[in-house]
XYZ file of C-alpha atoms in Angstrom:
485
model
C -50.618 82.008 -200.952
C -48.615 84.405 -203.112
C -48.512 88.179 -202.925
C -51.089 90.846 -202.104
C -51.209 94.635 -202.126
C -52.572 97.262 -199.793
C -53.543 100.691 -201.067
C -53.904 103.616 -198.652
C -55.482 106.751 -200.108
C -54.912 109.452 -197.486
C -56.022 113.096 -197.793
C -52.676 113.948 -199.449
C -51.404 110.925 -201.295
C -51.628 107.268 -202.267
C -49.273 104.723 -200.730
C -49.116 101.124 -201.926
C -47.334 98.190 -200.285
C -46.941 94.783 -201.886
C -46.591 92.014 -199.288
C -46.016 88.318 -198.990
C -49.477 86.952 -198.231
C -48.244 84.441 -195.650
C -45.751 86.460 -193.602
C -46.733 90.058 -194.313
C -43.187 90.986 -195.336
C -43.174 94.119 -197.478
C -41.699 93.317 -200.879
C -42.043 96.675 -202.644
C -43.757 100.026 -202.243
C -45.191 102.869 -204.327
C -46.137 106.460 -203.577
C -47.717 109.412 -205.377
C -49.262 112.665 -204.122
C -52.814 113.547 -205.095
C -52.738 116.189 -207.849
C -53.826 119.617 -206.680
C -56.399 121.625 -208.633
C -55.233 124.713 -210.481
C -55.273 127.843 -208.381
C -55.106 125.963 -205.059
C -51.835 127.601 -204.066
C -50.642 124.268 -202.658
C -53.463 124.043 -200.096
C -55.670 120.967 -199.921
C -59.274 122.009 -200.620
C -62.372 120.812 -198.745
C -64.005 119.929 -202.071
C -62.083 117.310 -204.055
C -62.710 115.660 -207.437
C -62.441 111.912 -206.605
C -60.730 111.402 -209.974
C -57.615 112.863 -208.309
C -57.455 109.759 -206.113
C -57.504 107.519 -209.186
C -54.779 109.555 -210.857
C -52.418 109.223 -207.907
C -53.303 105.526 -207.574
C -52.265 104.955 -211.166
C -49.024 106.857 -210.656
C -48.201 105.029 -207.401
C -48.813 101.662 -209.084
C -46.607 102.479 -212.069
C -43.519 100.572 -213.148
C -45.108 97.150 -212.748
C -45.548 97.519 -208.982
C -48.621 95.249 -208.943
C -47.191 92.538 -211.177
C -48.095 89.129 -209.784
C -50.456 90.513 -207.147
C -53.462 88.276 -206.525
C -55.568 90.501 -204.224
C -55.812 94.146 -203.276
C -57.184 95.805 -200.137
C -58.119 99.491 -200.005
C -57.764 101.835 -197.060
C -58.847 105.450 -197.491
C -59.403 108.674 -195.621
C -62.456 108.631 -193.409
C -65.326 111.137 -193.465
C -65.149 111.829 -197.199
C -68.640 111.957 -198.668
C -69.214 111.204 -202.362
C -72.756 111.750 -203.562
C -73.698 110.149 -206.886
C -76.712 110.703 -209.099
C -78.907 107.907 -210.434
C -76.463 107.333 -213.322
C -73.448 106.927 -210.983
C -71.914 110.366 -211.656
C -70.759 112.645 -208.860
C -73.242 115.445 -208.225
C -70.453 117.688 -206.875
C -66.840 117.295 -205.689
C -66.357 115.054 -202.649
C -66.661 116.718 -199.271
C -63.582 115.753 -197.272
C -61.957 116.360 -193.897
C -63.208 118.316 -190.899
C -65.267 120.746 -192.907
C -65.971 123.753 -190.685
C -68.847 124.741 -192.973
C -70.788 121.873 -191.400
C -70.469 122.973 -187.764
C -73.923 124.598 -187.701
C -75.335 121.550 -189.460
C -73.962 119.325 -186.691
C -75.742 121.341 -184.028
C -78.952 121.276 -186.122
C -78.833 117.475 -186.331
C -78.228 117.052 -182.603
C -81.344 119.141 -181.889
C -83.396 117.480 -184.627
C -83.073 114.002 -183.095
C -83.578 115.165 -179.522
C -80.090 115.713 -178.165
C -76.693 114.099 -177.733
C -77.983 111.091 -175.813
C -80.456 110.257 -178.581
C -77.630 110.147 -181.129
C -75.367 108.118 -178.886
C -78.160 105.571 -178.466
C -78.955 105.537 -182.189
C -75.499 105.163 -183.745
C -72.902 105.317 -180.961
C -71.686 108.841 -181.671
C -72.804 112.488 -181.620
C -72.602 114.296 -184.997
C -69.387 116.235 -185.622
C -68.602 118.553 -188.535
C -66.412 115.960 -190.247
C -68.957 113.138 -190.423
C -70.834 112.285 -193.613
C -74.239 112.587 -191.907
C -73.434 116.200 -191.026
C -72.174 116.926 -194.500
C -75.478 115.635 -195.847
C -77.293 118.153 -193.635
C -75.014 120.920 -194.920
C -75.652 119.820 -198.503
C -79.437 119.883 -198.054
C -79.303 123.370 -196.556
C -76.620 124.967 -198.731
C -76.953 123.172 -202.083
C -80.534 121.890 -202.218
C -80.435 121.089 -205.940
C -77.340 118.901 -205.505
C -79.001 117.303 -202.470
C -82.075 116.427 -204.550
C -79.874 114.779 -207.190
C -77.990 112.677 -204.624
C -79.228 109.100 -205.188
C -76.243 107.072 -203.886
C -73.931 107.839 -200.973
C -70.393 106.509 -200.745
C -67.173 107.056 -198.807
C -63.677 107.200 -200.255
C -62.751 103.530 -199.882
C -66.223 102.428 -201.113
C -65.796 104.561 -204.219
C -62.248 103.345 -204.932
C -63.252 99.689 -204.573
C -66.187 100.317 -206.899
C -63.895 101.921 -209.477
C -61.332 99.085 -209.266
C -64.122 96.613 -209.955
C -65.322 98.532 -213.015
C -68.327 100.318 -211.424
C -70.565 97.273 -210.950
C -74.239 97.515 -209.978
C -73.397 96.128 -206.531
C -71.738 98.691 -204.256
C -70.146 97.557 -201.001
C -68.472 98.862 -197.866
C -67.268 97.352 -194.601
C -68.533 97.775 -191.058
C -65.492 99.876 -190.103
C -66.114 102.505 -192.753
C -69.872 102.380 -192.236
C -69.502 103.009 -188.486
C -67.977 106.435 -189.159
C -70.838 107.754 -191.286
C -73.220 108.738 -188.501
C -76.003 106.677 -190.060
C -74.852 103.109 -189.278
C -74.991 101.640 -185.782
C -72.008 99.551 -184.668
C -74.132 98.111 -181.836
C -76.989 96.988 -184.085
C -74.839 96.289 -187.147
C -77.325 98.070 -189.369
C -77.985 101.340 -191.191
C -80.393 103.957 -189.895
C -82.034 105.161 -193.138
C -84.231 107.497 -191.112
C -81.099 109.462 -190.153
C -80.124 109.773 -193.819
C -83.573 111.193 -194.510
C -83.308 113.488 -191.485
C -80.050 114.897 -192.821
C -80.553 114.850 -196.586
C -84.309 115.290 -196.830
C -84.902 112.019 -198.681
C -83.706 108.430 -198.830
C -80.630 107.367 -200.816
C -78.997 104.071 -201.745
C -76.234 102.960 -199.363
C -73.462 100.423 -200.003
C -74.014 96.852 -198.790
C -71.979 96.187 -195.633
C -70.003 92.967 -196.144
C -68.007 90.934 -193.649
C -64.362 91.578 -192.691
C -63.048 88.603 -194.668
C -65.456 88.907 -197.592
C -64.397 89.929 -201.075
C -66.069 92.931 -202.709
C -65.559 91.244 -206.040
C -63.061 90.157 -208.678
C -61.829 92.176 -211.622
C -62.163 90.799 -215.142
C -58.449 89.970 -214.956
C -59.079 87.774 -211.877
C -57.730 90.169 -209.246
C -59.625 89.795 -205.965
C -60.617 93.051 -204.234
C -61.319 92.794 -200.520
C -63.937 94.782 -198.578
C -61.676 97.794 -197.885
C -61.976 99.959 -194.792
C -61.228 103.380 -193.284
C -57.725 104.551 -192.424
C -58.175 104.148 -188.680
C -59.367 100.573 -188.962
C -56.688 99.647 -191.496
C -53.956 101.092 -189.259
C -55.279 99.023 -186.313
C -55.152 95.899 -188.502
C -51.673 96.757 -189.712
C -50.417 97.378 -186.162
C -51.822 94.040 -185.050
C -53.867 95.465 -182.171
C -55.659 93.117 -179.827
C -57.633 93.248 -176.592
C -55.746 95.282 -173.981
C -54.097 97.470 -176.648
C -54.708 101.171 -177.149
C -53.255 103.643 -179.619
C -52.407 107.215 -178.728
C -51.901 109.255 -181.889
C -50.037 112.536 -181.623
C -51.043 114.855 -184.428
C -51.954 118.536 -184.214
C -54.951 117.119 -182.367
C -54.784 113.841 -180.514
C -56.795 110.635 -180.497
C -56.987 107.532 -178.327
C -58.532 104.289 -179.548
C -58.640 100.784 -178.188
C -59.853 97.345 -179.191
C -63.017 96.295 -177.358
C -65.430 93.364 -177.869
C -68.579 95.526 -177.608
C -69.908 98.757 -179.053
C -70.017 101.554 -176.468
C -72.840 104.069 -176.135
C -71.664 107.308 -174.520
C -74.314 109.949 -173.971
C -71.657 112.571 -173.266
C -70.489 112.255 -176.868
C -66.823 111.926 -175.883
C -66.618 108.377 -177.298
C -67.115 107.705 -180.997
C -68.102 104.046 -181.223
C -66.459 102.686 -184.358
C -66.291 99.122 -185.614
C -62.917 97.686 -186.596
C -61.917 95.626 -189.630
C -61.970 92.264 -187.831
C -65.437 92.027 -186.259
C -64.486 93.797 -183.019
C -64.942 97.453 -182.046
C -62.736 100.560 -181.877
C -64.012 103.185 -179.421
C -62.226 106.467 -180.117
C -61.797 109.558 -177.940
C -60.418 112.727 -179.504
C -58.644 115.752 -178.038
C -58.270 118.960 -180.031
C -54.892 119.889 -178.579
C -51.834 117.681 -178.902
C -48.779 118.682 -180.935
C -50.284 122.136 -181.572
C -49.711 122.694 -177.830
C -46.028 121.870 -178.232
C -45.625 124.058 -181.312
C -47.246 126.966 -179.525
C -44.934 126.526 -176.551
C -41.880 126.301 -178.805
C -42.827 129.575 -180.505
C -43.489 131.325 -177.223
C -40.148 130.253 -175.739
C -38.163 130.720 -178.948
C -37.080 127.061 -178.690
C -36.914 126.724 -182.491
C -38.491 123.343 -182.998
C -40.008 120.426 -181.076
C -36.591 118.860 -180.518
C -35.407 122.124 -178.944
C -38.527 122.308 -176.756
C -37.974 118.680 -175.665
C -34.334 119.375 -174.726
C -35.494 122.365 -172.707
C -38.198 120.341 -170.927
C -35.695 117.669 -169.961
C -33.855 120.296 -167.862
C -36.917 120.474 -165.630
C -38.354 117.746 -163.384
C -41.733 115.944 -163.193
C -44.417 118.360 -162.087
C -42.597 121.337 -163.678
C -42.040 123.001 -160.277
C -45.807 123.280 -159.805
C -46.663 124.679 -163.236
C -49.799 123.192 -164.785
C -50.932 123.910 -168.329
C -54.478 123.060 -169.345
C -53.753 122.908 -173.075
C -57.206 123.854 -174.351
C -55.813 126.269 -176.930
C -58.452 125.520 -179.600
C -61.225 124.868 -177.120
C -61.522 121.191 -176.276
C -63.611 118.185 -177.124
C -62.503 115.969 -174.183
C -63.787 117.430 -171.911
C -66.441 119.250 -173.925
C -65.293 122.878 -173.680
C -65.622 124.150 -177.253
C -65.318 127.857 -176.423
C -62.704 127.837 -173.657
C -59.010 128.784 -173.741
C -55.855 127.341 -172.184
C -54.925 127.949 -168.567
C -51.516 128.251 -166.902
C -51.625 127.730 -163.156
C -49.074 127.449 -160.334
C -46.938 130.434 -161.228
C -44.337 131.207 -158.576
C -41.099 133.082 -158.827
C -39.066 129.866 -158.808
C -41.219 128.247 -161.497
C -40.941 131.148 -163.958
C -38.205 129.565 -166.074
C -38.385 128.417 -169.710
C -37.582 124.795 -168.891
C -40.494 124.543 -166.462
C -42.975 125.968 -168.964
C -41.617 123.564 -171.585
C -42.126 120.629 -169.197
C -45.647 121.858 -168.360
C -46.514 121.912 -172.079
C -45.504 118.244 -172.515
C -47.221 117.180 -169.302
C -50.373 119.140 -170.147
C -50.629 117.533 -173.586
C -50.036 114.036 -172.205
C -52.425 114.555 -169.245
C -55.123 115.600 -171.735
C -54.579 112.322 -173.573
C -54.512 110.438 -170.263
C -57.951 111.975 -169.623
C -59.053 110.469 -172.934
C -57.653 107.059 -171.876
C -59.598 107.357 -168.619
C -62.837 107.882 -170.558
C -62.299 104.475 -172.171
C -61.170 102.828 -168.945
C -64.234 104.235 -167.194
C -66.421 102.350 -169.657
C -64.712 99.022 -169.027
C -62.092 99.112 -171.803
C -58.962 97.159 -170.825
C -55.765 99.175 -171.496
C -52.525 97.361 -170.619
C -50.323 98.538 -173.480
C -50.285 101.823 -175.358
C -48.893 102.200 -178.901
C -47.617 105.749 -179.354
C -47.799 107.054 -182.909
C -46.809 110.315 -184.602
C -43.536 112.158 -185.123
C -43.666 113.597 -181.580
C -43.601 110.067 -180.160
C -39.844 110.012 -180.615
C -39.182 113.122 -178.495
C -37.286 112.353 -175.237
C -39.651 114.535 -173.186
C -42.671 112.553 -174.435
C -41.014 109.213 -173.797
C -39.847 110.239 -170.328
C -43.342 111.269 -169.154
C -45.841 109.144 -171.103
C -45.595 105.726 -169.352
C -46.099 107.110 -165.853
C -48.846 109.520 -166.915
C -50.712 106.851 -168.922
C -50.177 104.196 -166.241
C -49.293 101.575 -168.838
C -46.479 100.151 -170.901
C -45.787 102.402 -173.868
C -44.613 101.022 -177.215
C -43.001 103.440 -179.672
C -43.283 101.730 -183.049
C -41.020 101.833 -186.070
C -42.445 104.177 -188.720
C -44.289 102.255 -191.411
C -47.282 102.566 -193.745
C -49.595 100.818 -191.299
C -52.785 101.842 -193.118
C -51.519 100.249 -196.351
C -50.156 97.225 -194.485
C -53.527 96.750 -192.827
C -55.259 96.929 -196.208
C -52.839 94.297 -197.563
C -53.516 92.078 -194.539
C -57.227 92.335 -195.258
C -56.551 91.364 -198.882
C -54.543 88.326 -197.748
C -57.422 87.352 -195.425
C -60.044 87.556 -198.161
C -57.733 85.670 -200.561
C -57.090 82.923 -198.009
C -60.808 82.533 -197.266
C -61.585 82.341 -200.993
C -58.951 79.587 -201.382
C -60.072 77.738 -198.263
C -56.772 78.190 -196.435
C -57.886 80.758 -193.812
C -60.775 80.962 -191.374
C -63.209 83.862 -191.932
C -63.107 84.567 -188.171
C -59.331 84.993 -187.870
C -57.077 87.300 -189.921
C -53.682 86.039 -191.084
C -51.075 86.053 -188.304
C -48.748 88.719 -189.578
C -46.059 90.143 -187.318
C -47.709 93.535 -186.765
C -45.896 96.611 -185.543
C -42.174 96.476 -184.858
C -41.310 98.182 -181.591
C -38.561 100.787 -181.705
C -38.763 101.188 -177.912
C -40.763 99.629 -175.082
C -41.114 101.870 -172.053
C -42.505 100.792 -168.687
C -43.693 103.115 -165.889
C -41.523 101.313 -163.349
C -40.555 103.341 -160.277
C -41.873 106.525 -161.925
C -45.516 105.430 -161.745
C -46.172 107.116 -158.370
C -44.516 110.335 -159.565
C -46.574 110.298 -162.755
C -49.812 109.809 -160.874
C -48.954 112.757 -158.611
C -48.501 114.907 -161.724
C -51.875 113.663 -163.008
C -53.512 114.567 -159.700
C -52.018 118.048 -159.911
C -53.432 118.443 -163.440
C -56.866 117.120 -162.441
C -57.031 119.476 -159.452
C -56.425 122.510 -161.681
C -58.872 121.226 -164.320
C -61.633 120.720 -161.756
C -61.012 124.101 -160.135
C -61.041 125.874 -163.498
C -63.821 123.903 -165.177
C -65.792 122.243 -162.363
C -67.885 119.317 -163.501
C -66.797 119.515 -167.160
C -65.126 116.117 -167.093
C -67.203 113.113 -166.091
C -65.949 109.576 -166.717
C-alpha cells in the first residue's frame, strides 16, 4: 500500500515513525521535545499552550521525514483537556496530567451523581483528578468565566487531528480517547452530555466518535488522517495485544491493562473501563506505587541505583526471609487506601539484612501489581501472557520474581516507540479500508512487539504463590477488608 506515519505526542515530546504499510517495518524516525515556557525552570507545567505540541511536531517532521507518506495516525497523551470558545480559540491553556488541583473536584463529582457505583454504572469509571470530566468541574469552580466561554471540548489527539486537517467544521475523536473522558460510556458507546453539564454547568459540543478504521479526513494535499487515539490504546495496538494478553507497566506508579471483549463495570472504582483502538475493550487497574518503591528502597539502603538494588536483592531468596513490604508509600489506589502508609512486617534478627529488605521491596511492588491482575481476573478477564514494560522490566530481580508472582508467562519486549507504531498501524488500516484492500473489522497484521525475553513460571510457580500468600496475609491483617476482588 505504500508508507504511513504514526505520530505520538507524549507529555514531553513528539515521536514520529514512518512505516511500510504492509509489514509495519520502521523506515525512519523523528523526535523533538515540546518547548518549555519561559520561567518554567525545566519543569513541565500543568497548564500547557497546545501550540507547543504543533511546534515540536513540525520539528520532529523536519528534513523531509514525511516525504511519500500517504496516511498519518495520531497518538497523544490522555487526560489533556482543551476547551475552545465558539470561534475555535482556546479559552485557557490545556489542562494536562494528573492535576492535583482537581482532587476536591473529583470528590465533589462522585457525591453529585450519588456515589462511586453510580459513576461506574454510568461510564465505567469513578472520577479521578486526571480525567477531563474532573477538570471541567475544577474549571467551573475555579475559573467560572473561562468555564462559561467553553463551547467545544477536545482532547490532545482530537485537537492535533483537527489542526492537521486545517481546523474543519467537523471535529472527531475515537472510542479509545472518548472512553477516558469520564463522560463517554464504553458499554453504551455513547456520550453522557448530562455529566458534562453536571461538571461544567452547561452543555458543550463534543467531537464525533468515529470507528477504529475510519478516516477523520483528508488534507488538501491528499494525505489521509486516521481517527487517532490515546497513548494507552495506541501502545496496545503497536504491541499487537490480543485476548489473553495483559500489560504490566512499571513507571513511578504502575498499571495493568488487558484486552477484553466487553466493557466492565466495577462499583469499587478499581477498574477504569476503557475502549481500545480496534473495537474491543481495555480495562485498566492502577497502583500508585511501583518504581517509586524501588527508588525509596535504594535510597534507604544506599544501593546507589536500581541496578545496585537488584543485585542486592538477588543475594536473598524468595520470601525475603519472612520480610513483607506493603509498598503503599503514597497511599494506594488498588486497594483504595488513599491516606495510608507503607508497612514492613516479619522483622526478625535473621531477616534484618540489606539484601532481604531489597528483595522485599521488589516482591512488594510485584505483589501489588499481582493484586491488580487479580482484580481483572476476578471479573472474568483471561490473562495467559503478561507483557512487562518500563525500564525496570530489565532488572534481574524483577525478571526472577515476576512470572511466579503473576502466575503467567512474562514477555519482556524490546524497547520501541509502541505508541507511534500503533498510530501508524491505525493509519495503515484506515488507508487500506479507503483503498478497499483491508477489512474495517481487522487491523493490518503487523508483527507487533519483539520479545527480548520470554520467562515462564516453571517450577517456581509454587514458590511464587507462597510469597503471594505471605503478602496477602499481611495485607489482610493490616488493612482488613480493604481488598475485594
